Short mmCIF file of C-alpha atoms in Angstrom, two decimals:
data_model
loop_
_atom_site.label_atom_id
_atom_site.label_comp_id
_atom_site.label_asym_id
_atom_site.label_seq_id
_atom_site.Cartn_x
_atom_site.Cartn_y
_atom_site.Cartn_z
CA UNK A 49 14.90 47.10 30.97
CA UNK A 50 16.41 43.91 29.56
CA UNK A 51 19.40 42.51 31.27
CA UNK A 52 21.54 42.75 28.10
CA UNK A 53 20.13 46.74 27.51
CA UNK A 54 21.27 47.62 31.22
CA UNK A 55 24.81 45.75 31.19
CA UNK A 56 25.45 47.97 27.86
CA UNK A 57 24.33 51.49 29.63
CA UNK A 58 26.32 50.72 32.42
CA UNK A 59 29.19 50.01 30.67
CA UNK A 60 29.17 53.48 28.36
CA UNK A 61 28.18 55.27 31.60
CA UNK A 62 31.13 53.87 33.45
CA UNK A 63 33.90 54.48 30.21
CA UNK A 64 32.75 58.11 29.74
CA UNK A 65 34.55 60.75 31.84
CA UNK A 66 32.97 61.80 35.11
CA UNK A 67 31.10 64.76 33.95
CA UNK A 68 29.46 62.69 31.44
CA UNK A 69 28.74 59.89 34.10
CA UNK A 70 27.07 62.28 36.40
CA UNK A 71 24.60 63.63 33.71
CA UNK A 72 23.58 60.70 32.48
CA UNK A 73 22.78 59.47 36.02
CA UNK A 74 20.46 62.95 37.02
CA UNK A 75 19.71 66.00 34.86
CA UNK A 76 20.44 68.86 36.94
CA UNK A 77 19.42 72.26 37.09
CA UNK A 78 15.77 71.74 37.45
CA UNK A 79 13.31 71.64 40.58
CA UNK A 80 9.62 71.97 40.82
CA UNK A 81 9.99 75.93 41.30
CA UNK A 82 12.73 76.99 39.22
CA UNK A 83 15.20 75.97 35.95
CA UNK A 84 18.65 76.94 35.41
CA UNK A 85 20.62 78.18 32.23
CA UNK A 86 24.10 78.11 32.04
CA UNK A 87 26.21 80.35 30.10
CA UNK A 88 30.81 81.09 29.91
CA UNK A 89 30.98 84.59 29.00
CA UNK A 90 33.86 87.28 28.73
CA UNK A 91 33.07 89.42 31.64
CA UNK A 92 36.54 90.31 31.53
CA UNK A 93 39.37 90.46 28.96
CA UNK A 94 39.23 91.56 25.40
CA UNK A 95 35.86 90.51 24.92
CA UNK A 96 34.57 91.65 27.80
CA UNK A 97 31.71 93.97 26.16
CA UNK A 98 30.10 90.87 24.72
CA UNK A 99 29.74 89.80 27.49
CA UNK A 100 28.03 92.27 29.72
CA UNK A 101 25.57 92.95 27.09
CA UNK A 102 24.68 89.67 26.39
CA UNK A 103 23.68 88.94 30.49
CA UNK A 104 21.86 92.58 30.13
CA UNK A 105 19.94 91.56 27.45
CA UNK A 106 19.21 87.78 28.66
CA UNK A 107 18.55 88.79 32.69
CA UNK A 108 15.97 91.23 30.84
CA UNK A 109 14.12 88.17 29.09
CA UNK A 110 14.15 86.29 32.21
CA UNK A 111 12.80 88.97 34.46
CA UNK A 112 10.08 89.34 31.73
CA UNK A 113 9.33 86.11 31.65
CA UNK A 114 9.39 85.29 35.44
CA UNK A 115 7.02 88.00 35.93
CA UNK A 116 4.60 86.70 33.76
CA UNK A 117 4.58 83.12 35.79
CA UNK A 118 7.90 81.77 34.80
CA UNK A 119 7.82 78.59 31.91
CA UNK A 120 5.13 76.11 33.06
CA UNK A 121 5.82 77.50 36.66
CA UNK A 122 9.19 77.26 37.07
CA UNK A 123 11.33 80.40 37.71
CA UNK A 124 14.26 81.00 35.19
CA UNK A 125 17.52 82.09 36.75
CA UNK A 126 20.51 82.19 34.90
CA UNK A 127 23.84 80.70 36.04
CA UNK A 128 26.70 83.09 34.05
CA UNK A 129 30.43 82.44 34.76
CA UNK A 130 33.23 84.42 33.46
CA UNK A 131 35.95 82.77 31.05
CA UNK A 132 37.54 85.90 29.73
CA UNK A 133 37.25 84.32 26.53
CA UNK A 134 40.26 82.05 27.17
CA UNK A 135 39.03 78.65 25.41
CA UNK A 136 40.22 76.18 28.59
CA UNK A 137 38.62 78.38 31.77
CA UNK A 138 35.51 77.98 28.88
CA UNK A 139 36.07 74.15 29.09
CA UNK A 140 36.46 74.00 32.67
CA UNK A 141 33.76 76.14 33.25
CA UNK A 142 31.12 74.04 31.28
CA UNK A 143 32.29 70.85 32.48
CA UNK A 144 31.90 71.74 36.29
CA UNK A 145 28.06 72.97 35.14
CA UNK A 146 27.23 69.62 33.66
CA UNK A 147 29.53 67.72 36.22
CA UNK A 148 27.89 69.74 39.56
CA UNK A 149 24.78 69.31 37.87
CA UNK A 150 24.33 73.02 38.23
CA UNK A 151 22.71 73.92 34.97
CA UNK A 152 19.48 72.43 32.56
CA UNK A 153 20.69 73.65 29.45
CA UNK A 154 23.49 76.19 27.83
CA UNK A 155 22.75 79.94 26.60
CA UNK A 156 25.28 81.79 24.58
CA UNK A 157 29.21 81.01 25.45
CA UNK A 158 30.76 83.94 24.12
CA UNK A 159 33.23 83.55 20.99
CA UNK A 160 34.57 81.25 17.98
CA UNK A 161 37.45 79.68 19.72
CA UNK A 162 35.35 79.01 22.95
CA UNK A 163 33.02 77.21 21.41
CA UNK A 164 35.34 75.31 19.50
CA UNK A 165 36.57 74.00 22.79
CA UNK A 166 33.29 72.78 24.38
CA UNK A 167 31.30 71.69 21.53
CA UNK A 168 32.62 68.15 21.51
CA UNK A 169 31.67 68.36 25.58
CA UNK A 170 28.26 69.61 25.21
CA UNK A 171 27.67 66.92 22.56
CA UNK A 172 29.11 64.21 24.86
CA UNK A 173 27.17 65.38 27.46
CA UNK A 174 23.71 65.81 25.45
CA UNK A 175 23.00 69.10 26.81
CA UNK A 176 21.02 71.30 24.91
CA UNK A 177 22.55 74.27 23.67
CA UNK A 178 20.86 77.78 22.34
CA UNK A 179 22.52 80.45 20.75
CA UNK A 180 26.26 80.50 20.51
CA UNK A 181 27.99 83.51 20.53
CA UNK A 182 29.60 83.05 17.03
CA UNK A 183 28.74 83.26 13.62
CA UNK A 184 31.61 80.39 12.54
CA UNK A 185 30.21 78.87 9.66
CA UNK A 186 32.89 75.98 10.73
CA UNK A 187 30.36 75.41 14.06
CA UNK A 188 27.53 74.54 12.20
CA UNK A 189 27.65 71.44 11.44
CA UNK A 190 25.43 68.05 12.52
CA UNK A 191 25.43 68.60 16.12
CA UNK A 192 22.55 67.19 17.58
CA UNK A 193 22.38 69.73 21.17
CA UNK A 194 23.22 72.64 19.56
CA UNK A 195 20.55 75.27 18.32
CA UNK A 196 22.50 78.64 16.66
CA UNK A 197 19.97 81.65 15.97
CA UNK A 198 22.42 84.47 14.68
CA UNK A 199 23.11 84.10 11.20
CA UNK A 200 26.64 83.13 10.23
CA UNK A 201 29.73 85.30 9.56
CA UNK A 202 30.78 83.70 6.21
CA UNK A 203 26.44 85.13 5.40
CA UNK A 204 27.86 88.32 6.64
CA UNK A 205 30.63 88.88 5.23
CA UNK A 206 29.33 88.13 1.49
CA UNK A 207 27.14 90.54 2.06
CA UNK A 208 30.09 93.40 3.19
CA UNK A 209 31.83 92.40 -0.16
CA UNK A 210 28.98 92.19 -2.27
CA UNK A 211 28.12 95.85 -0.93
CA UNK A 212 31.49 97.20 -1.57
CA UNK A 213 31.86 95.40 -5.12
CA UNK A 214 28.06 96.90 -6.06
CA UNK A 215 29.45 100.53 -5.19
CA UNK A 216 32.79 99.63 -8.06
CA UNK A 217 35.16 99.13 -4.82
CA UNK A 218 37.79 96.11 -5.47
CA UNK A 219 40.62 97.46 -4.25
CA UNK A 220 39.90 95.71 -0.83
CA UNK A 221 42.20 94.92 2.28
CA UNK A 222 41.39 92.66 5.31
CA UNK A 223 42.67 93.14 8.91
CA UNK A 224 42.02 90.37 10.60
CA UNK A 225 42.11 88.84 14.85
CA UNK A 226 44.85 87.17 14.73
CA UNK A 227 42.88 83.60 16.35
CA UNK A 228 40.86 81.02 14.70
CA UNK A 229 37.49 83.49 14.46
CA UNK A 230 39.64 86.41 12.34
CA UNK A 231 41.60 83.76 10.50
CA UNK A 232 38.17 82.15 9.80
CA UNK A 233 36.98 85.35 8.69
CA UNK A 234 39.61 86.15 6.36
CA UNK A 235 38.97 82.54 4.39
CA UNK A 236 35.36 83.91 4.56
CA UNK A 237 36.66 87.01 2.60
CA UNK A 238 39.25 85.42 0.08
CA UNK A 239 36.08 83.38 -1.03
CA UNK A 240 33.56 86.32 -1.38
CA UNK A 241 36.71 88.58 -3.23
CA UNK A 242 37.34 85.78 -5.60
CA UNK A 243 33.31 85.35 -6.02
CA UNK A 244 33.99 88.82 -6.89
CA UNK A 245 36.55 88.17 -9.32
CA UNK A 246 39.00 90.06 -7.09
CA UNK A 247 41.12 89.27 -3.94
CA UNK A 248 42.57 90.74 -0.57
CA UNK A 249 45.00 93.94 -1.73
CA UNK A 250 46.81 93.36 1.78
CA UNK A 251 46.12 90.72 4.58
CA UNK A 252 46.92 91.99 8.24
CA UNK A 253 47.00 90.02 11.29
CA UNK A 254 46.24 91.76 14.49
CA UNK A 255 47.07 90.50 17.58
CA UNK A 256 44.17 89.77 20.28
CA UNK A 257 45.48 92.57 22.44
CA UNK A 258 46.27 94.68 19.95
CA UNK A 259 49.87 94.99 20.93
CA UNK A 260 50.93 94.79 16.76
CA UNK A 261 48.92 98.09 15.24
CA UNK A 262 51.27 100.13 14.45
CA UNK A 263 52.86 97.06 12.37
CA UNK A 264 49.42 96.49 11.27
CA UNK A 265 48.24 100.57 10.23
CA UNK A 266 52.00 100.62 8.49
CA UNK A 267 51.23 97.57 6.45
CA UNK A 268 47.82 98.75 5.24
CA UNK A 269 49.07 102.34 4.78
CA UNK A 270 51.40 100.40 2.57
CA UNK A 271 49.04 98.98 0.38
CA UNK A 272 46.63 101.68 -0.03
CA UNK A 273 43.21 99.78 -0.51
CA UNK A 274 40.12 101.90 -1.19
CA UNK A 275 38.41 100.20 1.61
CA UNK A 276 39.54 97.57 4.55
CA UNK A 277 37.21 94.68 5.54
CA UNK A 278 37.43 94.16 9.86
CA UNK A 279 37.59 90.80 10.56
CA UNK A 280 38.08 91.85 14.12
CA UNK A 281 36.47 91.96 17.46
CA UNK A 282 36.43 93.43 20.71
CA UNK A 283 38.54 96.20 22.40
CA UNK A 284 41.26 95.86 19.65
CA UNK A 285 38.90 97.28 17.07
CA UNK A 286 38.38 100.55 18.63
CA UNK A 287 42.57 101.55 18.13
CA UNK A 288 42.15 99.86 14.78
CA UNK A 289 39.62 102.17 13.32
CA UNK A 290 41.11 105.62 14.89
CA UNK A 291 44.36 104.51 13.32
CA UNK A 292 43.07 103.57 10.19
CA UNK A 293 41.16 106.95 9.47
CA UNK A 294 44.60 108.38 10.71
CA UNK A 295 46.29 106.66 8.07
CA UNK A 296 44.45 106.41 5.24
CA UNK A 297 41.74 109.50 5.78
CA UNK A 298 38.50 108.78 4.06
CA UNK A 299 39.40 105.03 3.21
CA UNK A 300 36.01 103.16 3.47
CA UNK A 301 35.68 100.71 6.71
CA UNK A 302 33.24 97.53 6.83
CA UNK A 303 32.63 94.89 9.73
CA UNK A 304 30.78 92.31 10.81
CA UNK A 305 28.38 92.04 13.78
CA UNK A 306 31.03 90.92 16.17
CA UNK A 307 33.87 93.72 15.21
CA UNK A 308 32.41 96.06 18.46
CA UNK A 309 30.90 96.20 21.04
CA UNK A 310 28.37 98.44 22.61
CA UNK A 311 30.94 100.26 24.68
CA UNK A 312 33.22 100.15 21.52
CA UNK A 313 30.80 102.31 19.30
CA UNK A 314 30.69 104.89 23.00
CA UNK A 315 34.34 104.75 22.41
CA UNK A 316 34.52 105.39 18.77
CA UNK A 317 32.16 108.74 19.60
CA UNK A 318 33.06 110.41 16.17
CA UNK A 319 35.45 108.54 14.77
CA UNK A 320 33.11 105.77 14.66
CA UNK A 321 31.16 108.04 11.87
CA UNK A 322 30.76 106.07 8.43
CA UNK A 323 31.37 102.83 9.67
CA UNK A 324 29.52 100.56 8.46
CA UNK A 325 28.50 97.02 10.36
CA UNK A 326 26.25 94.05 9.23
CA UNK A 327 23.82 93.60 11.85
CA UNK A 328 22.04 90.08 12.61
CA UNK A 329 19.36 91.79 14.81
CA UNK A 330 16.89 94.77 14.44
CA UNK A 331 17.91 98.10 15.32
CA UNK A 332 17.70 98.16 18.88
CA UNK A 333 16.75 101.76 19.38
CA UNK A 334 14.04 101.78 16.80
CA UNK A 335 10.66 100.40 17.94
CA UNK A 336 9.32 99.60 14.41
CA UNK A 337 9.26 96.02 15.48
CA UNK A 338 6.96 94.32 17.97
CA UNK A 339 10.23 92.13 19.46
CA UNK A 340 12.07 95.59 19.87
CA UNK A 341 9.69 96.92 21.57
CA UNK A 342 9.47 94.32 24.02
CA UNK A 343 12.98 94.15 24.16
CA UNK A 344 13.35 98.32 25.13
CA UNK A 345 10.12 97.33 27.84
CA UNK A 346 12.23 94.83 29.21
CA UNK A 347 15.07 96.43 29.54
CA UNK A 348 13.59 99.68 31.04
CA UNK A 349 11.41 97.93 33.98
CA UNK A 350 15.08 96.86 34.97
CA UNK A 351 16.23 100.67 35.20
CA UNK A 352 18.83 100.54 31.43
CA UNK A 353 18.03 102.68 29.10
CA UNK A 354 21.00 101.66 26.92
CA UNK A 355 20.04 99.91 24.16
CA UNK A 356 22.19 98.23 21.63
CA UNK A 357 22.73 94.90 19.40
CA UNK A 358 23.98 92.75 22.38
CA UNK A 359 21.98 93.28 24.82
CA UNK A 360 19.09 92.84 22.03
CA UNK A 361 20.74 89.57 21.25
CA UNK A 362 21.05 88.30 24.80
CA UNK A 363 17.11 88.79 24.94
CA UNK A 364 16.18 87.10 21.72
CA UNK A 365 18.31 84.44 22.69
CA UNK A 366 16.71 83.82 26.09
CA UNK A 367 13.66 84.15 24.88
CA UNK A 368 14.09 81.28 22.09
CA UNK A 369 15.19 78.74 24.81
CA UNK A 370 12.25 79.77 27.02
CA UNK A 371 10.02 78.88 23.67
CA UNK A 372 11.88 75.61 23.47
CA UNK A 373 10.93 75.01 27.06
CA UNK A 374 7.55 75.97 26.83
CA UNK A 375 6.88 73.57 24.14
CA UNK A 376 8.86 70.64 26.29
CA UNK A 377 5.98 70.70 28.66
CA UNK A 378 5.74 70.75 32.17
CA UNK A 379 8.16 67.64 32.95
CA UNK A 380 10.70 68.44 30.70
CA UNK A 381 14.03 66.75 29.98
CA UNK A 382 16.71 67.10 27.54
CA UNK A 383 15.97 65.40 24.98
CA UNK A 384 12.46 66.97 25.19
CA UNK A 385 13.70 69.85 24.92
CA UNK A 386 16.21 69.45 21.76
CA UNK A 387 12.93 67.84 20.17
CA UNK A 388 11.56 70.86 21.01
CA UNK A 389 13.36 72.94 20.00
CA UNK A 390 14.11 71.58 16.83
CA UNK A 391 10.04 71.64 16.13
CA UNK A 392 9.97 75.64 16.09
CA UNK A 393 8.76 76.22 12.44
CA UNK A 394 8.47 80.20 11.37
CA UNK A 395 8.09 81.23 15.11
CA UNK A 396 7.82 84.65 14.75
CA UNK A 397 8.95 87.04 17.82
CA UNK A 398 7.61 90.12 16.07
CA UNK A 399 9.33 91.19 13.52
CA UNK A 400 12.61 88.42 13.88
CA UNK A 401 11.71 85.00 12.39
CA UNK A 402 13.33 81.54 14.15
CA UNK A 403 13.09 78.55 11.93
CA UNK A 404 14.96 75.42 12.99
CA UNK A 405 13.52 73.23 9.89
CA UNK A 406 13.58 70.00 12.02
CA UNK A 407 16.72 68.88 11.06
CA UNK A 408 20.91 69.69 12.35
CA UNK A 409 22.87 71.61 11.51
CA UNK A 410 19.95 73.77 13.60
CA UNK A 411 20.32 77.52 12.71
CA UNK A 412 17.31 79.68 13.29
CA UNK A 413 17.46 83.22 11.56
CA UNK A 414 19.38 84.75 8.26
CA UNK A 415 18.47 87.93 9.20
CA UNK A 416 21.16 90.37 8.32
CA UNK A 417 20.78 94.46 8.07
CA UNK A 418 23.84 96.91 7.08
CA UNK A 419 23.94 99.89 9.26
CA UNK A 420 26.31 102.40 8.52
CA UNK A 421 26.98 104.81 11.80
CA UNK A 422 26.63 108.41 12.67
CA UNK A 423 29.15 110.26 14.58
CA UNK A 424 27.32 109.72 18.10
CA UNK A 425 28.03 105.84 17.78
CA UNK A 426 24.28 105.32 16.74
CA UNK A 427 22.72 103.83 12.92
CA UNK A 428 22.17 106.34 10.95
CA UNK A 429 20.67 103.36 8.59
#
């Protein structure tokens, strides 16, 4: 290294913050036998559904995978650390990972304002990350580490409006998380309404705990829309939609892929019936597809028999880093594996296409279904 090349590394390495100082001086999370994946998830907390499925579906992959020799050898484990989707304990969490030197690469943080929070870190940092937990259209931008697969909420939603408009619904109202994912949402929706040549009949903000719905059935029982657009998440759905059919009985209900969770739809049980929810994965419990199937193999050799969307998404996005590392060889580093990563070209897992294209913003699948759900919580189609 020339003299004048070194002076100039040292000197960014020394004015960057310590985390970044101690990644640039050893990529951690890698021996000969085994590579780690970090991941800040809601294990707890209003989210907390997201993020059990998600380390279902991913410790399924890896078990998979490990049992068939690992990735070039090396033993997958996965390093998951609950944030209960508060944005800092996020922060703090992935800063310790790349500071301790604890993890090779990020899987899946769990929601919009999270990643918000550490995307600026992960870019300083130059770790690799697969498969964030949010469909922001807002998150995909030129980042260079980052690697999205789900396709985005703003694709979703158009498609929820474009539904409702196609059936001669425009008498439309949004309830909305009251937080920067349901207040992107709702922009999502004013655009796709006014596509539509319509707009929002009533625009309700729910609070993240939920602590507002009777203010919040009140003001849509107000307005009377013919259907209501959920540009909500988590545990505060589930309250939402029993009050809603309470309110306005037989008024038509549409969400995204992030408005429940697996134990949500359980706790719907009838109520959930007619609900319908754009879906950026296959149906989990039907084996047409060859990446369901391995999926539901997976997932039974670990003793579940529960299948559903997130734990389906954890394993697809396991299983798309494991690709990249495949492909980085068997000495990889980071920036062979963002090279990677970004070379996967119309890989398909069986029935679910990942295209990164070669260039950022890097998002991998526009695969979106619209199931509409029976009265046991399951897709009726």
């Amino acid at each position: 290294m020339q003299r004048r090349q070194f002076v100039s590394y040292a000197a960014t390495a020394l004015a960057a913050p310590a985390f970044v100082r101690n990644a640039l001086a050893q990529e951690g999370g890698i021996s000969g036998k085994s590579l780690t994946i970090g991941c800040s998830a809601a294990l707890s907390g209003p989210l907390a559904g997201f993020g059990t499925d998600l380390r279902q579906g991913a410790e399924a992959a890896i078990a998979q995978i490990n049992a068939r020799g690992g990735v070039n050898g090396r033993a997958l484990q996965l390093h998951m650390v609950d944030d209960g989707y508060v944005p800092q304990r996020t922060i703090d969490n992935v800063k310790q990972m790349i500071g301790q030197g604890s993890a090779f690469a990020l899987l899946s943080c769990v929601g919009t304002p999270n990643n918000t929070a550490i995307l600026p870190v992960v870019e300083e940092a130059g770790m690799p990350y697969v498969a964030p937990l949010t469909g922001a259209s807002s998150l995909r931008k030129n980042a260079r580490n980052v690697f999205h697969v789900r396709a985005s909420y703003t694709d979703e939603v158009q498609r929820l409006v474009q539904r409702l408009v196609g059936m001669g619904v425009k008498d439309i109202g949004v309830v909305f998380l009251d937080n920067p994912y349901g207040r992107e949402l709702l922009e999502d929706a004013n655009r796709a309404l006014a596509a539509a040549r319509g707009k929002a009949t009533v625009q309700a903000a729910l609070s993240t705990d939920g602590k507002n719905l009777d203010a919040v059935l009140g003001q849509v029982g107000n307005a009377r829309p013919a259907a209501v657009l959920l540009a909500t998440a988590g545990s505060a759905t589930v309250p939402l939609v029993r009050g809603l059919k309470k309110t306005l009985p037989g008024v038509l209900m549409a969400g995204v892929s992030a408005t429940l969770t697996s134990e949500g739809f359980r706790q719907l049980g009838d109520a959930g019936g007619g609900l319908a929810v754009t879906m950026v994965m296959p149906d989990p419990n039907k084996g047409k597809t060859a990446v369901v199937r391995d999926y539901q193999a997976a997932m039974k050799a670990r003793g579940q028999n529960d299948f559903n969307l997130g734990s389906l998404e954890g394993y697809v996005n396991m299983r798309v880093l494991a690709e990249g590392l495949e492909r980085a060889g068997n000495d990889p580093t980071r920036a062979k594996l963002r090279s990677a990563l970004a070379g996967i070209r119309n890989w398909d897992m069986g029935g679910f296409v990942v295209d990164y294209s070669g260039q950022a913003p890097y998002v991998g699948s526009r695969y979106i279904d619209l199931g509409v759900l029976g009265p046991a919580g399951r897709f009726l189609a």
